[in-house]
XYZ file of C-alpha atoms in Angstrom:
647
model
C -20.911 30.033 -60.984
C -19.326 32.982 -59.095
C -15.599 33.733 -59.293
C -14.988 32.553 -55.748
C -16.770 29.182 -56.380
C -14.890 28.765 -59.654
C -11.616 29.608 -57.955
C -12.324 27.109 -55.173
C -12.914 24.508 -57.793
C -9.697 25.427 -59.581
C -7.781 25.218 -56.239
C -9.331 21.855 -55.438
C -8.270 20.547 -58.788
C -4.652 21.755 -58.258
C -4.558 20.195 -54.765
C -5.967 16.966 -56.101
C -3.391 16.899 -58.905
C -0.512 17.669 -56.554
C -1.525 14.836 -54.214
C -1.847 12.319 -56.986
C 1.603 13.509 -58.371
C 3.186 12.979 -54.979
C 1.682 9.463 -54.662
C 2.718 8.659 -58.198
C 6.310 9.823 -57.349
C 6.324 7.480 -54.298
C 5.017 4.595 -56.434
C 7.704 5.142 -59.045
C 10.430 5.231 -56.440
C 9.053 2.018 -54.832
C 9.262 0.257 -58.172
C 12.782 1.440 -59.022
C 11.552 3.659 -61.925
C 12.690 7.010 -60.411
C 15.509 7.738 -62.993
C 16.876 11.359 -63.191
C 14.909 12.069 -66.378
C 11.672 10.925 -64.777
C 12.429 12.910 -61.603
C 13.045 16.015 -63.750
C 9.608 15.636 -65.366
C 7.930 15.109 -62.068
C 9.661 18.164 -60.588
C 8.546 20.258 -63.497
C 4.880 19.077 -63.203
C 4.973 19.801 -59.458
C 6.438 23.342 -60.000
C 3.761 24.072 -62.641
C 0.960 23.238 -60.258
C 2.487 24.735 -57.134
C 3.584 28.034 -58.675
C 0.500 28.612 -60.795
C -0.645 32.064 -60.048
C -3.680 33.968 -61.388
C -3.296 37.700 -61.334
C -6.320 39.989 -61.575
C -5.457 43.654 -61.906
C -7.926 46.374 -60.954
C -7.323 49.672 -62.770
C -9.214 53.026 -62.530
C -8.851 56.638 -62.143
C -9.233 57.961 -58.624
C -12.610 57.635 -56.927
C -14.138 55.070 -59.191
C -14.764 52.648 -56.347
C -11.915 50.310 -57.280
C -10.883 49.320 -53.725
C -14.538 48.958 -52.755
C -15.005 46.526 -55.660
C -12.003 44.445 -54.382
C -13.576 44.432 -50.906
C -17.013 43.324 -52.293
C -15.664 40.534 -54.493
C -12.881 39.123 -52.220
C -13.146 40.328 -48.633
C -16.788 40.524 -47.773
C -16.258 37.569 -45.470
C -14.458 39.774 -43.004
C -17.807 41.641 -42.428
C -16.222 44.990 -43.137
C -13.928 46.881 -45.519
C -10.250 45.658 -45.629
C -8.896 47.734 -48.476
C -9.180 51.456 -47.742
C -12.225 52.790 -49.643
C -13.267 56.015 -47.991
C -14.183 59.123 -49.948
C -11.357 60.785 -51.898
C -8.003 59.220 -52.805
C -7.470 55.821 -51.281
C -4.885 53.478 -52.881
C -1.922 55.869 -53.568
C 0.653 53.138 -54.626
C 0.401 49.886 -56.611
C -0.604 47.271 -54.081
C -0.198 43.455 -54.538
C -2.103 40.965 -52.420
C -0.764 37.457 -52.473
C 0.260 34.548 -50.188
C 3.762 33.212 -49.496
C 3.866 30.460 -46.964
C 7.550 31.299 -46.129
C 6.548 34.738 -44.877
C 4.433 35.769 -41.875
C 1.286 37.789 -42.486
C 2.527 41.290 -43.152
C 2.387 44.499 -45.219
C 5.670 45.542 -46.861
C 6.039 49.110 -48.118
C 8.752 50.406 -50.421
C 9.547 54.080 -49.847
C 8.863 56.403 -52.774
C 12.427 57.699 -52.557
C 13.643 54.517 -54.164
C 12.612 56.019 -57.517
C 15.681 58.164 -57.241
C 17.914 55.043 -57.181
C 18.927 52.892 -60.143
C 17.395 49.538 -59.088
C 14.205 48.207 -60.707
C 11.146 47.087 -58.776
C 12.242 43.529 -59.455
C 15.635 44.238 -57.866
C 13.896 45.848 -54.896
C 11.839 42.740 -54.330
C 15.034 40.855 -53.546
C 16.102 43.489 -50.995
C 13.637 42.951 -48.126
C 15.609 45.083 -45.718
C 14.693 48.158 -47.767
C 10.987 47.714 -47.215
C 9.094 48.842 -44.138
C 7.214 45.892 -42.677
C 4.006 45.951 -40.705
C 2.765 42.616 -39.194
C -0.865 41.705 -39.822
C -3.284 39.874 -37.581
C -5.554 38.131 -40.168
C -7.946 37.072 -37.371
C -8.575 40.679 -36.388
C -10.372 42.461 -39.302
C -10.145 45.816 -37.494
C -6.331 45.583 -37.124
C -6.017 44.273 -40.557
C -7.873 47.136 -42.113
C -6.101 49.688 -40.016
C -2.711 48.418 -41.002
C -3.509 48.318 -44.724
C -4.751 51.862 -44.520
C -1.039 52.763 -44.759
C -1.194 52.304 -48.592
C -3.096 55.568 -48.714
C -0.396 57.575 -46.950
C 1.023 60.664 -48.738
C 3.864 63.071 -48.303
C 4.010 66.801 -49.061
C 7.246 67.708 -50.881
C 8.638 70.765 -52.712
C 8.165 71.017 -56.443
C 11.790 70.055 -57.164
C 11.419 66.767 -55.252
C 8.018 66.039 -56.896
C 9.629 66.645 -60.271
C 12.524 64.235 -59.517
C 9.982 61.607 -58.326
C 7.990 61.921 -61.491
C 4.929 63.630 -60.161
C 5.493 67.122 -61.640
C 6.062 68.070 -65.198
C 6.856 71.686 -66.164
C 5.893 71.071 -69.733
C 2.512 69.491 -68.868
C 1.024 71.871 -66.328
C -2.574 70.644 -66.831
C -1.505 67.226 -65.510
C 0.212 68.525 -62.380
C -1.430 68.204 -58.896
C -2.468 71.447 -57.296
C 0.038 72.796 -54.745
C -1.153 73.280 -51.204
C -1.292 76.644 -49.445
C 2.297 76.049 -48.404
C 3.380 75.474 -52.005
C 4.065 71.752 -51.312
C 2.961 68.939 -53.558
C 1.181 65.855 -52.407
C 2.865 62.551 -53.594
C 2.441 58.991 -52.427
C 4.507 57.981 -49.452
C 5.211 54.500 -50.835
C 6.275 53.316 -54.203
C 4.853 49.758 -53.947
C 3.018 47.709 -51.423
C 3.024 43.908 -50.875
C 0.399 42.355 -48.660
C 1.010 38.769 -47.609
C -2.021 37.107 -45.990
C -3.497 33.609 -45.818
C -6.864 34.514 -47.391
C -8.354 31.341 -48.828
C -8.248 32.623 -52.400
C -4.702 33.979 -52.035
C -3.540 30.643 -50.560
C -4.847 29.028 -53.832
C -2.699 31.215 -56.041
C -4.796 34.384 -56.626
C -2.833 37.576 -56.807
C -4.734 40.854 -56.686
C -3.081 44.045 -58.092
C -4.698 47.260 -56.956
C -3.413 50.250 -58.966
C -3.555 54.013 -58.216
C -4.891 56.589 -60.664
C -3.447 57.970 -63.964
C -0.818 60.269 -62.552
C 0.717 57.546 -60.407
C 0.423 54.887 -63.049
C 2.243 56.936 -65.670
C 5.109 57.745 -63.287
C 5.921 54.075 -62.712
C 6.882 52.481 -66.090
C 7.487 49.061 -64.488
C 3.856 48.879 -63.546
C 2.584 49.525 -67.116
C 5.225 47.652 -69.056
C 5.587 44.642 -66.770
C 2.940 44.101 -64.080
C -0.167 45.066 -66.010
C 0.721 43.195 -69.266
C 1.451 40.055 -67.276
C -1.913 40.025 -65.506
C -4.288 37.265 -66.588
C -7.252 39.661 -66.407
C -7.680 43.438 -66.094
C -10.781 44.892 -64.589
C -11.160 48.585 -65.706
C -13.592 50.544 -63.485
C -15.614 53.519 -64.624
C -18.284 55.563 -62.764
C -21.746 54.544 -64.010
C -23.139 58.066 -63.715
C -20.376 59.657 -65.822
C -19.274 56.857 -68.149
C -15.960 57.212 -69.937
C -14.353 60.551 -68.894
C -11.338 62.082 -70.594
C -8.961 60.788 -67.912
C -10.602 57.382 -68.112
C -10.033 57.259 -71.776
C -6.381 58.372 -71.345
C -5.704 55.395 -69.024
C -7.442 53.065 -71.433
C -5.616 54.231 -74.517
C -2.221 54.552 -72.930
C -2.085 51.524 -70.673
C -4.842 48.988 -71.416
C -5.909 49.115 -75.028
C -2.763 47.396 -76.230
C -2.716 44.647 -73.560
C -2.426 41.161 -75.007
C -4.161 39.826 -78.121
C -7.383 38.667 -76.493
C -10.212 40.914 -75.539
C -11.387 38.323 -73.117
C -8.797 39.185 -70.514
C -10.232 42.683 -70.044
C -13.504 43.501 -68.338
C -14.987 47.063 -68.111
C -17.049 47.746 -64.956
C -19.442 50.632 -64.642
C -19.494 50.979 -60.911
C -21.880 52.885 -58.569
C -25.091 52.103 -60.490
C -26.848 52.784 -57.235
C -26.380 56.493 -57.945
C -28.763 55.981 -60.785
C -31.415 54.388 -58.627
C -33.778 57.308 -58.871
C -37.011 57.307 -56.893
C -38.604 59.373 -59.644
C -37.737 56.717 -62.279
C -39.154 53.249 -62.638
C -36.799 50.225 -62.325
C -37.302 49.676 -66.111
C -36.210 53.211 -66.850
C -33.138 52.900 -64.683
C -32.161 49.695 -66.441
C -32.578 51.350 -69.865
C -30.295 54.166 -68.707
C -27.691 51.657 -67.500
C -27.908 49.670 -70.702
C -27.441 52.857 -72.673
C -24.425 53.757 -70.561
C -22.942 50.201 -71.213
C -23.491 50.568 -74.885
C -21.908 54.024 -75.093
C -18.882 52.878 -72.975
C -18.373 49.770 -75.162
C -18.396 51.870 -78.313
C -15.963 54.455 -76.985
C -13.546 51.844 -75.700
C -13.957 49.442 -78.671
C -14.889 46.372 -76.850
C -17.923 44.079 -77.107
C -20.893 45.239 -75.002
C -20.813 41.762 -73.256
C -17.502 42.771 -71.628
C -18.973 45.903 -70.057
C -20.736 45.075 -66.833
C -22.730 47.376 -64.504
C -22.489 46.932 -60.669
C -22.769 48.620 -57.326
C -19.689 47.557 -55.335
C -20.808 49.390 -52.185
C -24.289 47.865 -52.264
C -22.862 44.376 -53.182
C -20.538 44.555 -50.161
C -23.327 45.727 -47.842
C -25.569 42.929 -49.145
C -22.922 40.284 -48.542
C -22.203 41.478 -45.037
C -25.985 41.593 -44.219
C -26.830 38.562 -46.248
C -29.441 40.537 -48.171
C -30.136 38.443 -51.274
C -32.431 40.981 -52.796
C -29.914 43.830 -52.567
C -27.117 41.528 -53.813
C -29.171 40.822 -56.907
C -29.860 44.459 -57.500
C -26.119 45.279 -57.111
C -25.410 42.881 -60.099
C -22.148 41.946 -58.413
C -22.755 38.258 -59.058
C -22.674 38.967 -62.856
C -19.176 40.316 -62.524
C -18.080 37.372 -60.399
C -19.536 34.987 -62.942
C -17.764 36.727 -65.834
C -14.442 36.456 -63.957
C -15.134 32.800 -63.005
C -16.182 31.517 -66.404
C -13.943 33.728 -68.568
C -10.675 34.047 -66.602
C -10.604 30.760 -64.710
C -11.972 28.751 -67.629
C -9.277 30.022 -69.895
C -6.576 29.553 -67.234
C -7.618 26.020 -66.496
C -7.458 25.127 -70.192
C -3.961 26.524 -70.470
C -2.682 24.860 -67.308
C -4.481 21.651 -68.289
C -2.778 21.554 -71.708
C 0.638 22.203 -70.142
C 0.093 19.514 -67.602
C -1.135 17.037 -70.211
C 1.964 17.704 -72.283
C 4.130 17.147 -69.170
C 2.396 13.839 -68.334
C 2.832 12.565 -71.918
C 6.588 13.297 -71.673
C 6.618 11.449 -68.328
C 4.865 8.499 -69.936
C 7.444 8.467 -72.670
C 10.406 8.577 -70.266
C 9.088 5.822 -68.052
C 7.710 3.750 -70.925
C 11.033 3.581 -72.679
C 12.669 2.388 -69.496
C 10.088 -0.335 -68.917
C 10.402 -1.395 -72.621
C 14.154 -1.556 -72.309
C 13.865 -3.838 -69.236
C 11.288 -6.001 -71.002
C 13.468 -6.404 -74.106
C 16.383 -7.414 -71.946
C 14.249 -10.008 -70.161
C 13.002 -11.474 -73.378
C 16.625 -11.706 -74.764
C 17.759 -13.379 -71.546
C 14.948 -15.867 -71.640
C 15.658 -16.742 -75.261
C 19.314 -16.956 -74.437
C 18.858 -19.342 -71.615
C 16.234 -21.335 -73.383
C 18.807 -22.033 -76.091
C 21.009 -23.664 -73.435
C 18.504 -26.510 -72.729
C 20.246 -29.820 -73.168
C 23.592 -28.196 -73.826
C 26.824 -29.429 -72.142
C 29.073 -27.579 -69.773
C 31.433 -26.447 -72.587
C 28.660 -24.696 -74.502
C 27.536 -22.941 -71.322
C 31.083 -21.791 -70.677
C 31.294 -20.416 -74.308
C 28.020 -18.561 -73.614
C 29.573 -16.848 -70.550
C 32.728 -15.932 -72.497
C 30.598 -14.484 -75.318
C 28.603 -12.291 -72.894
C 31.780 -11.086 -71.261
C 33.152 -10.198 -74.608
C 30.015 -8.267 -75.504
C 30.281 -6.382 -72.212
C 33.941 -5.542 -72.946
C 33.037 -4.359 -76.458
C 30.238 -2.269 -75.033
C 32.526 -0.715 -72.397
C 35.077 0.082 -75.065
C 32.380 1.918 -77.051
C 32.254 4.652 -74.480
C 34.308 6.896 -76.686
C 31.697 6.812 -79.398
C 28.888 7.581 -76.998
C 30.976 10.396 -75.404
C 31.525 11.890 -78.936
C 27.739 12.247 -79.187
C 27.695 14.066 -75.962
C 30.517 16.369 -76.941
C 28.902 17.451 -80.166
C 25.635 17.982 -78.400
C 27.235 20.125 -75.675
C 29.243 22.155 -78.129
C 26.125 23.077 -80.145
C 24.224 23.778 -76.873
C 27.000 26.120 -75.692
C 26.425 28.328 -78.828
C 22.688 28.291 -78.153
C 23.004 29.245 -74.517
C 25.416 32.090 -75.544
C 22.712 33.471 -77.853
C 20.224 33.539 -74.905
C 22.637 34.672 -72.308
C 22.166 37.747 -70.116
C 25.357 39.300 -71.497
C 24.193 38.934 -75.062
C 20.786 40.369 -74.152
C 22.415 43.321 -72.459
C 24.607 43.996 -75.510
C 21.606 43.942 -77.824
C 19.716 46.466 -75.591
C 22.699 48.667 -74.959
C 22.158 51.118 -77.797
C 18.513 51.612 -76.991
C 19.200 51.988 -73.251
C 21.913 54.590 -73.951
C 19.534 56.627 -76.190
C 16.789 56.368 -73.654
C 19.019 57.730 -70.925
C 20.393 60.571 -73.060
C 19.199 64.084 -72.062
C 16.604 66.020 -73.977
C 13.866 65.129 -76.517
C 14.590 61.706 -77.989
C 13.608 62.080 -81.610
C 15.243 58.823 -82.798
C 14.102 56.614 -79.936
C 11.316 54.884 -82.009
C 13.820 53.848 -84.550
C 16.090 52.538 -81.823
C 13.200 50.527 -80.409
C 12.319 49.052 -83.784
C 15.964 48.137 -84.435
C 16.414 46.535 -80.965
C 13.281 44.440 -81.129
C 14.044 43.372 -84.682
C 17.434 42.175 -83.553
C 15.941 40.320 -80.600
C 13.382 38.626 -82.837
C 16.201 37.581 -85.173
C 18.080 36.191 -82.197
C 15.125 34.063 -81.246
C 14.673 32.935 -84.778
C 18.365 31.936 -84.974
C 18.070 30.242 -81.564
C 15.073 28.253 -82.819
C 16.998 27.296 -85.956
C 19.982 26.137 -83.782
C 17.580 24.054 -81.608
C 16.297 22.456 -84.720
C 19.811 21.608 -85.834
C 20.579 20.060 -82.442
C 17.344 18.112 -82.630
C 18.289 16.717 -86.032
C 21.707 15.729 -84.667
C 20.076 14.033 -81.634
C 17.599 12.170 -83.742
C 20.399 10.862 -86.057
C 22.688 9.988 -83.170
C 19.954 8.265 -81.190
C 18.903 6.291 -84.320
C 22.464 5.028 -84.801
C 22.824 4.116 -81.117
C 19.509 2.311 -81.221
C 20.539 0.278 -84.244
C 24.023 -0.536 -82.892
C 23.186 -1.249 -79.220
C 19.528 -2.099 -79.282
C 18.591 1.008 -77.294
C 15.128 2.581 -77.433
C 16.234 6.203 -77.310
C 13.859 8.879 -78.589
C 14.836 12.555 -78.862
C 12.470 14.678 -76.750
C 10.491 17.415 -78.509
C 12.681 20.423 -79.271
C 11.922 23.746 -77.507
C 9.749 26.044 -79.662
C 11.861 29.191 -79.078
C 10.156 31.007 -81.905
C 7.020 31.199 -79.789
C 8.795 33.632 -77.438
C 8.615 36.186 -80.247
C 5.010 36.711 -79.093
C 6.303 37.839 -75.690
C 8.668 40.232 -77.388
C 5.742 41.668 -79.457
C 3.804 42.228 -76.335
C 6.699 43.893 -74.551
C 7.261 46.138 -77.518
C 3.615 46.952 -77.643
C 3.469 47.913 -73.992
C 6.406 50.317 -74.521
C 5.007 52.120 -77.598
C 2.715 54.211 -75.395
C 5.826 56.041 -74.202
C 7.108 56.771 -77.605
C 4.157 58.907 -78.732
C 4.411 62.692 -79.184
C 2.164 63.079 -76.159
C 4.902 61.407 -73.967
C 7.853 63.089 -75.565
C 8.282 65.518 -72.741
C 7.967 62.930 -70.045
C 10.475 60.761 -71.905
C 12.889 63.689 -72.012
C 13.207 63.544 -68.187
C 16.290 61.446 -67.324
C 14.845 59.930 -64.237
C 11.755 58.613 -66.063
C 13.745 57.443 -68.997
C 16.077 55.592 -66.589
C 13.099 53.821 -64.924
C 11.738 52.917 -68.363
C 14.988 51.370 -69.487
C 15.285 49.344 -66.242
C 11.719 48.120 -66.656
C 12.376 47.024 -70.215
C 15.499 45.127 -69.245
C 13.807 43.396 -66.331
C 10.972 42.143 -68.497
C 13.191 40.978 -71.358
C 15.392 39.188 -68.852
C 12.360 37.121 -67.680
C 11.625 36.072 -71.239
C 15.161 34.969 -71.924
C 15.478 33.134 -68.628
C 12.276 31.202 -69.373
C 13.608 30.244 -72.788
C 16.905 29.082 -71.279
C 14.968 26.982 -68.691
C 13.084 25.275 -71.540
C 16.348 24.511 -73.364
C 17.882 23.157 -70.175
C 14.977 20.821 -69.587
C 15.243 19.629 -73.169
C 18.908 18.926 -72.739
C 18.502 17.164 -69.418
C 15.724 14.924 -70.770
C 17.941 13.764 -73.690
C 21.032 13.190 -71.426
C 18.953 11.406 -68.760
C 17.547 8.980 -71.362
C 20.952 8.085 -72.600
C 22.301 7.650 -69.069
C 19.337 5.571 -68.044
C 19.703 3.170 -70.934
C 23.511 2.872 -70.440
C 22.834 1.962 -66.794
C 20.239 -0.622 -67.787
C 22.571 -2.232 -70.331
C 25.353 -2.577 -67.850
C 22.903 -4.040 -65.332
C 21.784 -6.422 -67.977
C 25.217 -7.718 -68.624
C 25.730 -8.304 -64.946
C 22.377 -10.212 -64.634
C 23.190 -12.322 -67.697
C 26.628 -13.411 -66.306
C 25.124 -14.079 -62.965
C 22.449 -16.298 -64.563
C 25.036 -18.322 -66.567
C 27.160 -18.723 -63.479
C 24.266 -20.103 -61.454
C 23.554 -22.571 -64.251
C 27.151 -23.691 -64.313
C 26.978 -24.376 -60.613
C 23.748 -26.444 -60.564
C 22.045 -28.454 -63.311
C 18.655 -27.459 -62.063
C 19.560 -23.747 -62.272
C 18.482 -23.317 -65.891
C 14.810 -24.055 -65.538
C 14.672 -22.176 -62.240
C 16.264 -19.079 -63.763
C 13.995 -19.151 -66.819
C 10.865 -19.355 -64.544
C 12.339 -16.441 -62.516
C 12.756 -14.351 -65.589
C 9.354 -15.162 -66.864
C 7.908 -14.057 -63.526
C 9.805 -10.766 -63.744
C 8.513 -10.360 -67.288
C 4.913 -10.764 -66.065
C 5.546 -8.314 -63.241
C 6.975 -5.674 -65.632
C 3.919 -6.075 -67.953
C 1.647 -5.475 -64.949
C 3.877 -2.568 -63.822
C 3.554 -0.979 -67.268
C -0.234 -1.351 -67.309
C -0.482 0.151 -63.739
C 1.672 3.153 -64.744
C -0.626 3.833 -67.739
C -3.570 3.685 -65.344
C -2.002 6.001 -62.817
C -1.000 8.657 -65.385
C -4.493 8.489 -66.880
C -5.855 8.965 -63.439
C -3.493 11.910 -62.867
C -5.069 13.848 -65.684
C -8.653 12.929 -64.732
C -10.835 14.682 -62.235
C -12.834 11.811 -60.699
C -14.891 12.098 -57.558
C -13.122 9.408 -55.572
C -10.225 10.177 -53.245
C -6.896 10.114 -55.061
C -5.376 7.593 -52.703
C -7.972 4.971 -53.725
C -6.737 4.753 -57.340
C -3.112 4.341 -56.246
C -3.690 1.207 -54.150
C -1.238 -1.233 -55.625
């Protein structure tokens, strides 16, 4: 199965799930089960599906055919090149292709001069007025391609300006670009580009990251310590005829070798195999040469040979445009698409499926406890009323007085329940303080100060180690505090269940220690800049400033995600308690109303018992239907979603 087919299936599954989730929400609301805790779970599931993005980053040195490969895999349906892929340098700035329904089709470009200002790329994303915008006509391939050509624009600047922008290093003359006849240096015109278009794959959540060559990559720390490490797959492109060159190996070692823990998220592509189609060599000889190049590249890069694929992007694009099946087969492009589809999307589907299953189980727990609480109250009412058969008016009056006294005692117990809330909130306050932006900033302050200091930073590695060790200790302490709160909740809920007949169950506590893995990945992605080879670059104040901003931006995302998980945990516990308090108060009201009706009419007792028994049957059916609907939510049946939700 090709990547596009696999992605279509993934998108169809997400749409199917979203529709069923919407219909389930409506069903819950119709049956008076939409309590705040359940709504919170539904919102979380909806956000997981709606915001699920799959980022594929394409990385290569200049002139490896990277943009042509993107055209061949994703944009052949336009019948022409969309990403600029002419001879020479093409993509001069990192370019993201994605879809946002709230924006018109457009290309947004961030001027390169923003590197001289203190804001991070993440900050600039929230300042749309600073970007130059070009509207796109997605129905006009020619206009679309012409507009996107702007990502290849350059400027020619004096050496001093090139140095300030990060494209000239006095200490590393061999890495500097050649000055023109006028002494000016060629630099990208744009720092970053965002393309918003309603391509079918982009609408389904695909994000394509097209990166420039080594010199431009190294000058933008936020790209290498944030965007690339967070990509779900990285496709590294080499030229088939040259294999792994020195500059290719430099990109691999500095920016890709340490990405993530799994090799499966990285694919190496030997592009331009058509340059090896030699009329003087037999097809078998050509395949042997390609196989040898794959083996050599795999050995040099330290990856399994199965992750090194050989293709011709140019011939693959041509074959798709002309519908030439024989040429498409020869280009071997389908092998790459299959690897992306089976590897990347299979892994992503499993991760998302596990997260969704966990959310649905939590939803079942929330709603199940509410239904059980209502069933228990009905059984108690039936037993209570059944005990009144044959009793005189005085006994019935005493029953009413007893219920009213129970209600008064319950209302008076509010102080005890409020004490549980107060202890919970006090402990949570300490936990939130440990994960707050101000605490994070204080922990990183020493490292940021050392990074921004002038000159060679001999002790910066020690500062990095100290900072990340403290952050890991913070997360361990936060996880320990969450465990203490969980124990307190479980004890308090157990006491309330015993005293008031509740069915409270403490939600699973957040596993904050798991975020240590994110810290490890962030630290790993920064280590490339702490080597002796990068000491001179790190000595430049502008570069060190950008590196410090990139670090803080990524750490902030990790801490915000951890805080969101804690907030959901807190809301789930509070919503449970609130729901059962409301149910208990409603139960008192219903019991008093039932006794009042019996006092007014002798025939009211049997009628009320039959009414309650009918409600009990309906609740049992409701519970069974809810189990059926949530099971259907996780399934991927062939029938239309609406069919299974017919009441």
